[in-house]
Coordinates of C-alpha atoms in Angstrom, one line a residue:
X22 CA -20.8 -11.0 -24.6
X23 CA -21.0 -7.5 -26.0
X24 CA -18.1 -7.0 -28.5
X25 CA -15.8 -4.6 -26.6
X26 CA -12.0 -4.4 -26.4
X27 CA -10.1 -5.5 -23.4
X28 CA -8.8 -2.0 -23.0
X29 CA -12.4 -0.7 -22.8
X30 CA -13.3 -3.4 -20.2
X31 CA -10.3 -2.6 -18.0
X32 CA -10.8 1.2 -18.2
X33 CA -14.4 1.3 -17.4
X34 CA -14.0 -1.6 -14.9
X35 CA -11.5 0.5 -13.0
X36 CA -13.3 3.9 -13.5
X37 CA -15.0 3.6 -10.2
X38 CA -11.5 4.0 -8.7
X39 CA -11.4 7.5 -10.2
X40 CA -14.6 8.4 -8.4
X41 CA -13.3 6.8 -5.3
X42 CA -10.1 9.0 -5.5
X43 CA -12.0 12.2 -6.5
X44 CA -14.6 12.0 -3.8
X45 CA -12.1 11.2 -1.0
X46 CA -9.5 13.6 -2.2
X47 CA -11.6 16.7 -3.1
X48 CA -12.6 17.3 0.5
X49 CA -8.9 18.2 1.3
X50 CA -9.3 21.5 -0.5
X51 CA -13.0 22.0 -0.1
X52 CA -12.9 21.8 3.7
X53 CA -10.8 25.0 3.8
X54 CA -13.8 26.9 2.4
X55 CA -16.6 24.9 3.9
X56 CA -15.0 25.5 7.4
X57 CA -15.2 29.3 6.9
X58 CA -18.6 29.5 5.3
X59 CA -20.3 27.1 7.8
X60 CA -18.2 28.1 10.8
X61 CA -17.1 24.5 11.6
X62 CA -15.1 23.5 14.6
X63 CA -12.5 20.7 14.7
X64 CA -14.9 17.9 15.3
X65 CA -17.4 19.2 12.6
X66 CA -14.5 19.4 10.1
X67 CA -13.6 15.8 11.0
X68 CA -17.2 14.6 10.4
X69 CA -17.4 16.4 7.0
X70 CA -14.3 14.5 5.9
X71 CA -15.2 11.3 7.6
X72 CA -18.9 11.1 6.6
X73 CA -17.8 9.6 3.3
X74 CA -15.9 7.0 5.2
X75 CA -18.9 6.1 7.4
X76 CA -20.9 5.7 4.2
X77 CA -18.1 3.6 2.7
X78 CA -18.3 1.2 5.6
X79 CA -22.0 0.8 4.9
X80 CA -21.6 0.5 1.2
X81 CA -18.8 -2.2 1.5
X82 CA -20.9 -4.1 4.1
X83 CA -24.2 -4.0 2.2
X84 CA -23.4 -3.8 -1.6
X85 CA -20.2 -5.7 -1.7
X86 CA -21.5 -9.1 -0.5
X87 CA -24.6 -8.7 -2.8
X88 CA -22.2 -9.1 -5.7
X89 CA -22.0 -12.9 -4.9
X90 CA -25.7 -13.0 -5.5
X91 CA -26.5 -10.5 -8.2
X92 CA -23.2 -10.2 -10.0
X93 CA -20.3 -7.7 -10.1
X94 CA -21.6 -5.7 -13.1
X95 CA -25.1 -4.9 -11.8
X96 CA -23.8 -3.7 -8.5
X97 CA -21.2 -1.5 -10.3
X98 CA -24.1 0.1 -12.2
X99 CA -25.9 0.7 -8.9
X100 CA -22.8 2.3 -7.5
X101 CA -22.6 4.7 -10.4
X102 CA -26.1 5.9 -9.7
X103 CA -25.3 6.4 -6.0
X104 CA -22.2 8.3 -6.9
X105 CA -24.2 10.6 -9.1
X106 CA -26.9 11.3 -6.4
X107 CA -24.4 11.8 -3.6
X108 CA -22.2 14.2 -5.6
X109 CA -25.2 16.5 -6.5
X110 CA -26.6 16.2 -3.0
X111 CA -23.2 17.4 -1.5
X112 CA -23.0 20.3 -4.0
X113 CA -26.4 21.7 -3.2
X114 CA -26.3 21.1 0.6
X115 CA -27.6 24.3 2.4
X116 CA -26.2 23.4 5.8
X117 CA -24.0 21.1 7.8
X118 CA -26.3 18.1 8.4
X119 CA -27.6 17.9 4.8
X120 CA -23.9 17.9 3.7
X121 CA -23.2 15.1 6.2
X122 CA -26.1 12.9 4.9
X123 CA -25.2 13.6 1.3
X124 CA -21.5 12.6 1.9
X125 CA -22.7 9.4 3.7
X126 CA -24.7 8.5 0.6
X127 CA -21.6 9.3 -1.6
X128 CA -19.5 7.2 0.7
X129 CA -21.8 4.2 0.2
X130 CA -20.8 4.3 -3.5
X131 CA -17.1 4.7 -2.6
X132 CA -17.3 1.6 -0.3
X133 CA -19.2 -0.4 -2.9
X134 CA -16.6 0.4 -5.5
X135 CA -13.7 -0.5 -3.2
X136 CA -15.3 -3.9 -2.6
X137 CA -16.4 -4.6 -6.1
X138 CA -13.7 -3.4 -8.5
X139 CA -10.7 -5.3 -7.1
X140 CA -12.7 -8.5 -7.3
X141 CA -14.1 -7.7 -10.7
X142 CA -10.7 -6.9 -12.2
X143 CA -9.0 -9.9 -10.6
X144 CA -11.6 -12.3 -11.9
X145 CA -11.4 -10.9 -15.5
X146 CA -7.6 -10.9 -15.7
X147 CA -5.2 -13.8 -16.8
X148 CA -2.9 -14.9 -13.9
X149 CA 0.2 -13.4 -15.5
X150 CA -1.4 -10.0 -15.9
X151 CA -3.7 -9.9 -12.8
X152 CA -1.5 -7.7 -10.7
X153 CA -1.1 -5.1 -13.4
X154 CA -4.8 -5.0 -14.3
X155 CA -6.0 -5.1 -10.7
X156 CA -3.7 -2.2 -9.8
X157 CA -5.3 -0.1 -12.5
X158 CA -7.9 0.5 -9.7
X159 CA -5.3 2.3 -7.7
X160 CA -4.0 4.2 -10.7
X161 CA -7.6 5.4 -11.2
X162 CA -7.8 6.3 -7.5
X163 CA -4.6 8.5 -7.8
X164 CA -5.8 10.0 -11.1
X165 CA -9.1 10.9 -9.3
X166 CA -7.2 12.5 -6.4
X167 CA -5.1 14.5 -8.9
X168 CA -8.3 15.6 -10.7
X169 CA -9.7 16.7 -7.3
X170 CA -6.6 18.8 -6.6
X171 CA -6.9 20.5 -10.0
X172 CA -10.6 21.2 -9.4
X173 CA -9.9 22.5 -5.9
X174 CA -7.3 25.0 -7.3
X175 CA -9.6 26.0 -10.2
X176 CA -12.5 26.9 -8.1
X177 CA -10.6 28.3 -5.1
X178 CA -11.3 31.9 -6.1
X179 CA -15.1 31.5 -6.1
X180 CA -17.2 32.0 -3.0
X181 CA -19.3 28.9 -3.9
X182 CA -16.3 27.1 -5.3
X183 CA -16.5 24.2 -2.8
X184 CA -20.0 23.4 -4.3
X185 CA -18.5 23.0 -7.8
X186 CA -15.6 21.0 -6.3
X187 CA -18.0 18.5 -4.8
X188 CA -20.5 18.5 -7.6
X189 CA -18.0 17.9 -10.4
X190 CA -17.9 14.2 -9.5
X191 CA -21.4 13.7 -11.1
X192 CA -19.7 13.8 -14.5
X193 CA -17.5 10.7 -14.2
X194 CA -20.3 9.0 -12.3
X195 CA -22.5 9.4 -15.4
X196 CA -19.7 8.1 -17.6
X197 CA -19.2 5.0 -15.3
X198 CA -22.9 4.2 -15.7
X199 CA -22.9 4.5 -19.5
X200 CA -19.7 2.4 -19.7
X201 CA -21.1 -0.1 -17.3
X202 CA -24.0 -0.8 -19.6
X203 CA -21.7 -2.6 -22.0
X204 CA -19.2 -4.2 -19.6
X205 CA -19.2 -8.0 -19.4
X206 CA -20.0 -9.9 -16.3
X207 CA -17.2 -11.7 -14.4
X208 CA -16.5 -15.1 -15.9
X209 CA -16.3 -16.6 -12.4
X210 CA -19.7 -15.3 -11.5
X211 CA -21.1 -16.6 -14.8
X212 CA -19.8 -20.1 -14.2
X213 CA -21.1 -20.1 -10.7
X214 CA -24.6 -19.2 -12.0
X215 CA -24.5 -21.8 -14.8
X216 CA -23.8 -19.5 -17.8
X217 CA -20.9 -21.5 -19.1
X218 CA -21.1 -20.3 -22.7
X219 CA -21.1 -16.7 -21.7
X220 CA -18.2 -17.2 -19.4
X221 CA -16.2 -18.8 -22.3
X222 CA -16.9 -15.8 -24.5
X223 CA -15.6 -13.4 -21.8
X224 CA -12.5 -15.5 -21.2
X225 CA -11.9 -15.7 -24.9
X226 CA -11.9 -12.0 -25.2
X227 CA -9.8 -11.4 -22.1
X228 CA -7.2 -14.0 -23.1
X229 CA -7.0 -12.6 -26.7
X230 CA -8.6 -15.8 -28.2
X231 CA -6.0 -18.2 -26.8
X232 CA -8.2 -21.3 -26.9
X233 CA -5.8 -23.5 -24.8
X234 CA -5.6 -20.8 -22.0
X235 CA -9.4 -20.4 -22.1
X236 CA -10.1 -24.1 -21.8
X237 CA -7.6 -24.5 -19.0
X238 CA -8.9 -21.5 -17.0
X239 CA -12.6 -22.4 -17.6
X240 CA -12.0 -26.0 -16.4
X241 CA -10.3 -24.7 -13.2
X242 CA -13.2 -22.3 -12.6
X243 CA -15.8 -25.0 -13.0
X244 CA -14.0 -27.2 -10.5
X245 CA -13.8 -24.5 -7.9
X246 CA -17.5 -23.5 -8.5
X247 CA -18.6 -27.0 -7.5
X248 CA -17.6 -26.2 -3.9
X249 CA -20.7 -25.1 -2.0
X250 CA -20.3 -21.8 -0.3
X251 CA -20.5 -21.7 3.5
X252 CA -21.1 -17.9 3.6
X253 CA -20.0 -16.4 6.9
X254 CA -19.1 -19.8 8.4
X255 CA -16.7 -20.4 5.5
X256 CA -15.2 -16.9 5.8
X257 CA -14.2 -17.7 9.4
X258 CA -13.2 -21.3 8.7
X259 CA -9.8 -22.8 9.3
X260 CA -9.2 -23.0 5.5
X261 CA -9.9 -19.3 4.9
X262 CA -8.2 -18.1 8.0
X263 CA -4.8 -17.3 6.4
X264 CA -6.6 -15.2 3.7
X265 CA -8.8 -13.5 6.3
X266 CA -5.7 -12.5 8.3
X267 CA -4.1 -11.1 5.2
X268 CA -7.2 -9.2 4.2
X269 CA -7.8 -7.7 7.6
X270 CA -4.2 -7.0 8.4
X271 CA -3.4 -5.2 5.2
X272 CA -6.7 -3.3 5.4
X273 CA -5.9 -2.0 8.9
X274 CA -2.2 -1.3 8.4
X275 CA -2.8 0.6 5.1
X276 CA -4.8 3.1 7.1
X277 CA -3.0 3.3 10.5
X278 CA 0.3 4.2 8.7
X279 CA -1.3 7.6 8.1
X280 CA -1.7 7.6 4.3
X281 CA -5.1 9.1 4.1
X282 CA -4.5 11.7 6.8
X283 CA -1.8 13.0 4.5
X284 CA -4.0 12.8 1.4
X285 CA -7.0 14.5 3.0
X286 CA -5.2 17.1 5.1
X287 CA -2.1 17.9 3.0
X288 CA -3.3 21.5 2.3
X289 CA -3.9 22.0 6.0
X290 CA -0.4 20.6 6.7
X291 CA 1.1 23.0 4.1
X292 CA -0.6 26.0 5.6
X293 CA 0.6 24.9 9.1
X294 CA 4.2 25.0 7.9
X295 CA 3.8 28.5 6.4
X296 CA 2.3 28.1 2.9
X297 CA -0.6 30.4 1.8
X298 CA -3.9 28.7 0.8
X299 CA -3.3 29.1 -3.0
X300 CA 0.3 28.0 -2.7
X301 CA -0.8 25.0 -0.6
X302 CA -3.4 23.9 -3.2
X303 CA -0.9 24.4 -6.0
X304 CA 1.7 22.3 -4.2
X305 CA -1.0 19.7 -3.8
X306 CA -1.4 19.5 -7.6
X307 CA 2.4 18.9 -7.9
X308 CA 2.2 16.1 -5.4
X309 CA -0.9 14.7 -7.3
X310 CA 1.0 14.6 -10.6
X311 CA 4.0 12.9 -9.0
X312 CA 1.6 10.5 -7.4
X313 CA 0.0 9.4 -10.7
X314 CA 3.4 8.9 -12.3
X315 CA 4.7 6.7 -9.4
X316 CA 1.4 4.7 -9.4
X317 CA 1.7 4.2 -13.2
X318 CA 5.3 2.8 -12.6
X319 CA 3.9 0.5 -9.9
X320 CA 1.2 -0.8 -12.4
X321 CA 4.0 -1.6 -14.9
X322 CA 6.1 -3.6 -12.4
X323 CA 3.3 -5.2 -10.4
X324 CA 3.6 -8.5 -12.1
X325 CA 7.5 -8.4 -12.1
X326 CA 8.1 -7.9 -8.4
X327 CA 6.7 -10.1 -5.5
X328 CA 3.9 -8.5 -3.6
X329 CA 5.6 -9.1 -0.3
X330 CA 8.7 -7.3 -1.3
X331 CA 6.7 -4.3 -2.5
X332 CA 4.9 -4.1 0.9
X333 CA 8.1 -4.5 3.0
X334 CA 10.2 -1.9 1.0
X335 CA 7.2 0.4 0.9
X336 CA 6.7 0.3 4.7
X337 CA 10.4 1.0 5.2
X338 CA 10.3 4.0 2.8
X339 CA 7.2 5.4 4.4
X340 CA 8.6 5.1 8.0
X341 CA 11.8 6.9 7.1
X342 CA 9.8 9.6 5.3
X343 CA 7.5 10.1 8.2
X344 CA 10.4 10.4 10.7
X345 CA 12.1 13.0 8.5
X346 CA 8.8 14.9 8.0
X347 CA 8.2 15.0 11.7
X348 CA 11.7 16.4 12.3
X349 CA 11.1 19.1 9.7
X350 CA 7.7 20.1 11.1
X351 CA 9.1 20.5 14.6
X352 CA 11.4 23.3 13.2
X353 CA 9.3 24.6 10.3
X354 CA 7.9 27.5 12.3
X355 CA 11.2 29.3 12.3
X356 CA 13.0 27.8 9.3
X357 CA 12.0 28.0 5.7
X358 CA 14.5 25.1 4.9
X359 CA 12.8 22.9 7.5
X360 CA 9.4 23.6 5.9
X361 CA 10.7 22.6 2.5
X362 CA 12.2 19.4 4.0
X363 CA 8.8 18.6 5.4
X364 CA 7.1 19.0 2.1
X365 CA 9.7 16.9 0.3
X366 CA 9.5 14.1 2.9
X367 CA 5.7 14.3 2.6
X368 CA 5.9 13.9 -1.1
X369 CA 8.3 10.9 -0.8
X370 CA 6.0 9.3 1.7
X371 CA 3.0 9.5 -0.6
X372 CA 5.2 8.2 -3.5
X373 CA 6.1 5.1 -1.4
X374 CA 2.5 4.6 -0.5
X375 CA 1.2 5.0 -4.1
X376 CA 3.8 2.5 -5.4
X377 CA 3.3 -0.2 -2.8
X378 CA 0.6 -0.3 -0.1
X379 CA -1.9 1.7 -2.2
X380 CA -2.2 -0.8 -5.1
X381 CA -0.9 -4.0 -3.5
X382 CA -3.5 -4.1 -0.7
X383 CA -6.4 -3.8 -3.1
X384 CA -4.8 -6.3 -5.5
X385 CA -4.3 -8.9 -2.8
X386 CA -7.7 -8.8 -1.2
X387 CA -9.1 -9.5 -4.7
X388 CA -6.8 -12.5 -4.9
X389 CA -6.7 -14.4 -1.6
X390 CA -10.3 -15.4 -1.0
X391 CA -11.9 -18.5 -2.5
X392 CA -14.4 -18.1 -5.3
X393 CA -17.6 -18.8 -3.5
X394 CA -17.0 -16.2 -0.8
X395 CA -14.8 -13.8 -2.8
X396 CA -17.3 -11.0 -2.8
X397 CA -18.0 -11.5 0.9
X398 CA -14.3 -11.7 1.8
X399 CA -13.4 -8.7 -0.2
X400 CA -16.3 -6.8 1.2
X401 CA -15.4 -7.7 4.8
X402 CA -11.8 -6.5 4.3
X403 CA -13.1 -3.3 2.7
X404 CA -15.4 -2.7 5.7
X405 CA -12.4 -3.0 8.0
X406 CA -10.3 -0.8 5.8
X407 CA -12.9 2.0 5.7
X408 CA -13.6 1.6 9.4
X409 CA -9.9 2.1 10.2
X410 CA -9.9 5.0 7.7
X411 CA -12.8 6.6 9.4
X412 CA -11.3 6.3 12.9
X413 CA -7.9 7.7 11.7
X414 CA -9.4 10.6 9.7
X415 CA -12.0 11.5 12.3
X416 CA -9.5 11.7 15.1
X417 CA -6.7 13.3 13.1
X418 CA -7.8 17.0 13.5
X419 CA -8.1 16.7 17.3
X420 CA -4.8 14.7 17.6
X421 CA -3.1 17.3 15.4
X422 CA -4.3 20.0 17.8
X423 CA -3.1 18.0 20.8
X424 CA 0.2 16.6 19.7
X425 CA 1.2 18.9 16.8
X426 CA 2.3 17.8 13.4
X427 CA 5.8 17.0 14.4
X428 CA 5.0 14.5 17.1
X429 CA 1.9 12.9 15.6
X430 CA 3.6 11.6 12.5
X431 CA 6.3 9.8 14.6
X432 CA 3.5 7.5 15.8
X433 CA 2.4 6.7 12.3
X434 CA 6.1 5.9 11.4
X435 CA 6.3 3.4 14.3
X436 CA 3.2 1.7 12.9
X437 CA 4.9 1.4 9.5
X438 CA 7.7 -0.6 11.2
X439 CA 5.1 -2.9 12.8
X440 CA 3.6 -3.5 9.4
X441 CA 6.9 -4.9 8.2
X442 CA 6.7 -7.6 10.8
X443 CA 3.1 -8.4 9.8
X444 CA 3.9 -8.8 6.1
X445 CA 7.0 -11.0 6.8
X446 CA 5.1 -13.2 9.3
X447 CA 1.5 -13.5 7.9
X448 CA 1.4 -12.7 4.2
X449 CA 1.8 -15.4 1.5
X450 CA 2.9 -14.6 -2.1
X451 CA 0.2 -14.5 -4.8
X452 CA 2.2 -13.2 -7.9
X453 CA 1.9 -15.4 -11.0
X454 CA -0.5 -17.8 -9.5
X455 CA -4.1 -18.3 -10.7
X456 CA -6.9 -17.6 -8.4
X457 CA -7.8 -21.3 -8.5
X458 CA -4.2 -22.3 -7.6
X459 CA -4.3 -20.0 -4.6
X460 CA -7.6 -21.5 -3.4
X461 CA -6.3 -25.1 -4.0
X462 CA -3.3 -24.4 -1.8
X463 CA -5.5 -23.0 1.0
X464 CA -7.6 -26.1 0.9
X465 CA -4.6 -28.4 0.9
X466 CA -3.0 -26.7 3.9
X467 CA -6.3 -27.0 5.8
X468 CA -6.5 -30.8 5.0
X469 CA -9.3 -30.4 2.5
X470 CA -9.1 -32.3 -0.9
X471 CA -7.9 -30.3 -3.9
X472 CA -9.9 -30.2 -7.0
X473 CA -8.8 -32.1 -10.0
X474 CA -7.8 -29.1 -12.0
X475 CA -6.2 -26.9 -9.4
X476 CA -2.7 -27.6 -8.4
X477 CA -0.4 -25.9 -5.9

């Protein structure tokens, strides 16, 4: 293993999340200027925003499962290259269709990162730190979104500012590639491919040279790696079914509760309630800063609070915030106070999302699937997540025109309440349990024999 610090590994391992956040968040400001210069209608605006999401579905479906064959690190490097090409292609697009194609390419990298990074970080982290380290991905996502908001505001005064907004992502993409060259491979993948000594070196570094912990974890990984993968058949098997339900359910609910419509279209929402364009972009930066702070707090408590509790309390807070925001928006046209209430409720809504459903969903889909199909399971959940994201984001402008902001967000609030039932009924707890213990429990419940090292 290359001699690098654990901090370096976690930072560059999660850096793809920054690109994920930047490339999905930057369009919220850029679309205000692209719309005017290209003369886009509602559906065209929806496609400019959603092209990244279509690409993300493809990237998660194609690149994610390949990590089970080629390794997490190599595919992370490939994602960095695609990020770089897509960012520059978007920046230099001369017309609508070139922009769409470039953003689909960019989206492939976003989808690949979403499928790869939670698995990579989960497989590198000791059990008692896995929630914290895996949620660094979401912290990077929110940092990327904040960077996008700042870039949007900085270039808002330029006629070609939107090109700089979109092209700026090439810089962190280059950094991700350079950092990825010295990142270690996942110890789980190394064991699965027979590189035991290399896996031991990685585990030794990540466990801070705790020989007893390294030997125990390596033995558990070796036992689980003996189980032959069934591929798609195993993914849909009785044993994996509880994990699949969690992965798909969390992936869908994270989107249909309206989180990304708020993140992508917040400046549009602000202008609808009476803010000017510059004021809307500046308010967006304030929300972004608050967002990063809340996510950082979530990272610190991730391994101290049960995942289920975070999801349930988060959904309650999001539902209440959406109902208040809807009420404020109904009266914002004639009341400055109502407009302010809407903005505060929107900010609280994003805070609840950033502290709970944002990081916890990605952490859990990196935890719940067995080793031999972990890349496939994470990828499949990511595909569903991005598919739901695309549908919600693509339909949002038209639904906004039809229902109005006040009524539309009531529907998202109702879905938050439905998510509470799902978490209570279908999600099992994963905090402070090793990945091998989680897998052993799944096999025991399905009537399959547990391995010698893994215990419930």
